[in-house]
mmCIF file of C-alpha atoms in Angstrom:
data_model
loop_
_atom_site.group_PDB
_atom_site.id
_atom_site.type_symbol
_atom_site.label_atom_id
_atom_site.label_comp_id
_atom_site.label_asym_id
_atom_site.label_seq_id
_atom_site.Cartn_x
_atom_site.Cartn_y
_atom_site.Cartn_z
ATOM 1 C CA UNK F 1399 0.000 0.000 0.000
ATOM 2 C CA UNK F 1400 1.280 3.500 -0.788
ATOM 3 C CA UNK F 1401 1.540 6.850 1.220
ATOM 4 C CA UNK F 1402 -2.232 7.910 0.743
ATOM 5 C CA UNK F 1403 -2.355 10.442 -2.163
ATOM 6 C CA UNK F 1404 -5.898 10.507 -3.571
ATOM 7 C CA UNK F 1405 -9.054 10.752 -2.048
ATOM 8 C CA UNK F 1406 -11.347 8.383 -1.614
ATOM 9 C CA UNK F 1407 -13.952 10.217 -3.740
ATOM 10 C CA UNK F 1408 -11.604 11.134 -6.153
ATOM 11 C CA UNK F 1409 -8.599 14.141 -6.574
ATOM 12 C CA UNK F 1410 -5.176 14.544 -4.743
ATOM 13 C CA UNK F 1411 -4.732 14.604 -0.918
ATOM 14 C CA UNK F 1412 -2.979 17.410 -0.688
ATOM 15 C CA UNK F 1413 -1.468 18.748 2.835
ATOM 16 C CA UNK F 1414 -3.057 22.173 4.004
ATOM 17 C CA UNK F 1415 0.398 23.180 5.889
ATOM 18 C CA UNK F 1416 4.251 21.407 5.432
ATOM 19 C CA UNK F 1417 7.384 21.516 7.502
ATOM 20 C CA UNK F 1418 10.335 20.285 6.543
ATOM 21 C CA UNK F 1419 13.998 19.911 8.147
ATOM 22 C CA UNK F 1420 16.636 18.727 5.382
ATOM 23 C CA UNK F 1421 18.142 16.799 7.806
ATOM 24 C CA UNK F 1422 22.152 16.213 7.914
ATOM 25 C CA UNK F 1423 25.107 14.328 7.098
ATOM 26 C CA UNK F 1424 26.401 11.662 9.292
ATOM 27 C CA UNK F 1425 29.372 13.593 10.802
ATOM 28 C CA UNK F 1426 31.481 12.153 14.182
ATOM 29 C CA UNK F 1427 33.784 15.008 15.962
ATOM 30 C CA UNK F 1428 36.440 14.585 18.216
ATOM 31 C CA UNK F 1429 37.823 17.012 20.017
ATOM 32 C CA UNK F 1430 41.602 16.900 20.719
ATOM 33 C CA UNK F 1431 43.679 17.091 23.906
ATOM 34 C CA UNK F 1432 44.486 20.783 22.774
ATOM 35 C CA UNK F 1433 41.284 21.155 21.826
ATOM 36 C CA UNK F 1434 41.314 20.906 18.469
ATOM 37 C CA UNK F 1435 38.300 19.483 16.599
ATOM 38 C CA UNK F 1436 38.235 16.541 13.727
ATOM 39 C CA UNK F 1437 35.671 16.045 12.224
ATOM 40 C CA UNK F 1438 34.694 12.893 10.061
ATOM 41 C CA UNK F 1439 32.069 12.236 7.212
ATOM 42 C CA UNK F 1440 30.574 9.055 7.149
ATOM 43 C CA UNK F 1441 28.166 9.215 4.414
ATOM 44 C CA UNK F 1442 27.510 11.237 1.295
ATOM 45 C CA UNK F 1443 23.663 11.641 1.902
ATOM 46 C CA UNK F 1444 21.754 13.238 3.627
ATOM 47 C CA UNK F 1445 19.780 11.568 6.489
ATOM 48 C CA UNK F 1446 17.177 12.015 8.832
ATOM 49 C CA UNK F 1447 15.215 14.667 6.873
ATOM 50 C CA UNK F 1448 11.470 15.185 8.754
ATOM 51 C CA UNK F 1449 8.654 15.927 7.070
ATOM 52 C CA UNK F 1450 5.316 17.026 8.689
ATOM 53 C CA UNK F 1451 2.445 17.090 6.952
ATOM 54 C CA UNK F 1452 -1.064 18.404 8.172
ATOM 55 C CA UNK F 1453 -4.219 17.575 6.509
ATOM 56 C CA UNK F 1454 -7.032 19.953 7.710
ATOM 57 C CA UNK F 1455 -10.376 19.236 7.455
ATOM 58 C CA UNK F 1456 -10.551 16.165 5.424
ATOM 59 C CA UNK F 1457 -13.259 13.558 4.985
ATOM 60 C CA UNK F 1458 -13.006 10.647 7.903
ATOM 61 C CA UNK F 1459 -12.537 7.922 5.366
ATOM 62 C CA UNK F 1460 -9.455 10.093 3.952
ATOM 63 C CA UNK F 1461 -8.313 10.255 7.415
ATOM 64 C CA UNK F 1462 -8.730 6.534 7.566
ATOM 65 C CA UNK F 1463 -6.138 5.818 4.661
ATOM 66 C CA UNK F 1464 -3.295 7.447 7.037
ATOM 67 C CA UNK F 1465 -4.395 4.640 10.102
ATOM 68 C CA UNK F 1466 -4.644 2.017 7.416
ATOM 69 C CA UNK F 1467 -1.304 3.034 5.846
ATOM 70 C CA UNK F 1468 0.558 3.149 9.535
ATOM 71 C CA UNK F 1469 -1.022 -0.888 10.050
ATOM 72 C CA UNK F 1470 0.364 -1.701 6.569
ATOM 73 C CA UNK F 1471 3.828 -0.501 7.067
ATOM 74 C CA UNK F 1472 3.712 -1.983 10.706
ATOM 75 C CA UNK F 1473 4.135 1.144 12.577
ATOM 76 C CA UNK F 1474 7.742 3.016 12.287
ATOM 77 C CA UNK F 1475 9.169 -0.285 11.587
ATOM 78 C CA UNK F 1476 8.995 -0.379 7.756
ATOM 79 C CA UNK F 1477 10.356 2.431 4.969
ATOM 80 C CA UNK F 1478 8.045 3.450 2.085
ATOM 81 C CA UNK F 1479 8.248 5.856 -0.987
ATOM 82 C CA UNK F 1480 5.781 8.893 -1.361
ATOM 83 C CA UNK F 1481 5.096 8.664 -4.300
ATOM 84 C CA UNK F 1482 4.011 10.831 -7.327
ATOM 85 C CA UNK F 1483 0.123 10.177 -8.702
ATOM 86 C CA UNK F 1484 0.668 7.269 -11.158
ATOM 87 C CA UNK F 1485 1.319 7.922 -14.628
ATOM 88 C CA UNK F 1486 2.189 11.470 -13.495
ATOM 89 C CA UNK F 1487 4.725 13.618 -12.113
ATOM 90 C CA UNK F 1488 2.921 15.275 -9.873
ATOM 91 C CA UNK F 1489 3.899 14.720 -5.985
ATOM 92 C CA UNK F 1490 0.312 16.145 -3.788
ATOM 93 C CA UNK F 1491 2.643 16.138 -0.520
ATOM 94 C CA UNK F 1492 4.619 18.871 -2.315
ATOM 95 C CA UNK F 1493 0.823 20.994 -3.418
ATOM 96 C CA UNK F 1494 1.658 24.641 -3.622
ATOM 97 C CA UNK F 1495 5.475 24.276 -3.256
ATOM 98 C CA UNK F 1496 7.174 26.135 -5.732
ATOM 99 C CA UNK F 1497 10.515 25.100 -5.457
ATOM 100 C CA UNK F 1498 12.866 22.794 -7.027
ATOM 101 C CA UNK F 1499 10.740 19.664 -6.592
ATOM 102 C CA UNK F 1500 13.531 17.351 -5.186
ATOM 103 C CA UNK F 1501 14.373 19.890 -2.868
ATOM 104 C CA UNK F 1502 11.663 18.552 -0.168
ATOM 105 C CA UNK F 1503 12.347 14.903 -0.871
ATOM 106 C CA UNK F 1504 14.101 12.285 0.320
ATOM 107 C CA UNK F 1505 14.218 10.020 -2.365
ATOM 108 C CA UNK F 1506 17.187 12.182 -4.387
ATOM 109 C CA UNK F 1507 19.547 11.897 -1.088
ATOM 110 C CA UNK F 1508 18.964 7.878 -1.547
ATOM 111 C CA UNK F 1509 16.299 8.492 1.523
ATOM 112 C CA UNK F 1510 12.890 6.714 1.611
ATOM 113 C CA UNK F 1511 10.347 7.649 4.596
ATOM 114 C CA UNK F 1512 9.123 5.934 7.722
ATOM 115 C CA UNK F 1513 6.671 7.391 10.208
ATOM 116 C CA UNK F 1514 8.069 9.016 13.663
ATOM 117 C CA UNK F 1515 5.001 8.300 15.394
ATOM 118 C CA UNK F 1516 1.799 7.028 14.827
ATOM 119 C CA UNK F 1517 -0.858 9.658 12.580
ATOM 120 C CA UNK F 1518 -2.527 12.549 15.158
ATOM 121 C CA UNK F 1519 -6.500 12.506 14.227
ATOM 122 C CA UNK F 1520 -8.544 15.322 15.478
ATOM 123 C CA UNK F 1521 -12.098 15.251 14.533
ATOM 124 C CA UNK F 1522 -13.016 18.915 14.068
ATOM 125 C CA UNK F 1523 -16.683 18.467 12.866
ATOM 126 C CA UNK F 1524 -19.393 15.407 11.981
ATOM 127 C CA UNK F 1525 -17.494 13.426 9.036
ATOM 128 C CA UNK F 1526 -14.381 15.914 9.501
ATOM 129 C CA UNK F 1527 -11.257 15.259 10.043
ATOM 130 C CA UNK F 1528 -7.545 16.824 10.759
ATOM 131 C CA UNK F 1529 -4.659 14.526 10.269
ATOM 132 C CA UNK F 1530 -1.278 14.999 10.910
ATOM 133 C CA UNK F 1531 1.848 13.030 10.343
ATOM 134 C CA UNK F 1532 4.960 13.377 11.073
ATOM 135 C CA UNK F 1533 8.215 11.065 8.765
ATOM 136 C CA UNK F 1534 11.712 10.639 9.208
ATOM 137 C CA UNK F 1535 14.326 10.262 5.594
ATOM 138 C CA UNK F 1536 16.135 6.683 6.264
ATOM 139 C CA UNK F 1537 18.545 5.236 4.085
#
C-alpha cells in the first residue's frame, strides 16, 4: 500500500500546511587534547530529513487511509516511498510548493520515509477530520 495520495472520492490529498527539516550528514567530531576538533564524514547523503504534513479538514474515510497506511507498514518499523500520482509527475505532498521539486524529498539523497510516530487525528466536525503526520528520511 502506498503513502495515501488521492481521495477516496476522487482528486489529490494534498497537505493544508508542510514543515520540513533537510536533515544532515552523518558527521562524528572529536575534540583533541588541545582542543582541536576533527571532524569525520561518514556518508555522502543526507539523512534524517522530517517531514510534517497536516491535513485539515478532510473527509473521515481520507483520514482513515493514514491509520490504514501506519497498520500496513507496521508502525515506524517499515520504509516506504511517497510517491508521485501514477502515470504522473505530480507529488500532492509537495501541493503549492514552488521550489525545485527534489528539494523537499528524500528520495534524491537515496532516503525513503518511515513514520516518527503514529498519525494525530482530530475530529473537528461530523465526518471531519484533521490529520497529521509526522516522517523521518532513512537510508
Amino acid at each position: 500500500m502506498t503513502f495515501p495520495i488521492t481521495k477516496t472520492n476522487g482528486g489529490d490529498l494534498v497537505p493544508s500546511a508542510r514543515s520540513f527539516e533537510s536533515g544532515d550528514y552523518p558527521v562524528k567530531t572529536y575534540k583533541a587534547q588541545n582542543g582541536a576538533e576533527h571532524r569525520i564524514l561518514y556518508g555522502s547523503n543526507r539523512t534524517n530529513m522530517k517531514l510534517s504534513l497536516t491535513y485539515a479538514n478532510i473527509l473521515d474515510a481520507d483520514a482513515e487511509q493514514f491509520l490504514d497506511h501506519y497498520d500496513t507498514v507496521q508502525g515506524t518499523f517499515q520504509t516506504f516511498a511517497v510517491g508521485n500520482v501514477v502515470g504522473t509527475k505530480i507529488n500532492p505532498t509537495r501541493g503549492g510548493w514552488e521550489g525545485n521539486k527534489d528539494a523537499l524529498g528524500a528520495q534524491a539523497q537515496g532516503n525513503d520515509y518511515r513514520y516518527e510516530g503514529p498519525p494525530q487525528v482530530a475530529q473537528v466536525a461530523s465526518g471531519r477530520s484533521t490529520v497529521t503526520v509526522n516522517l523521518i528520511g532513512v537510508l
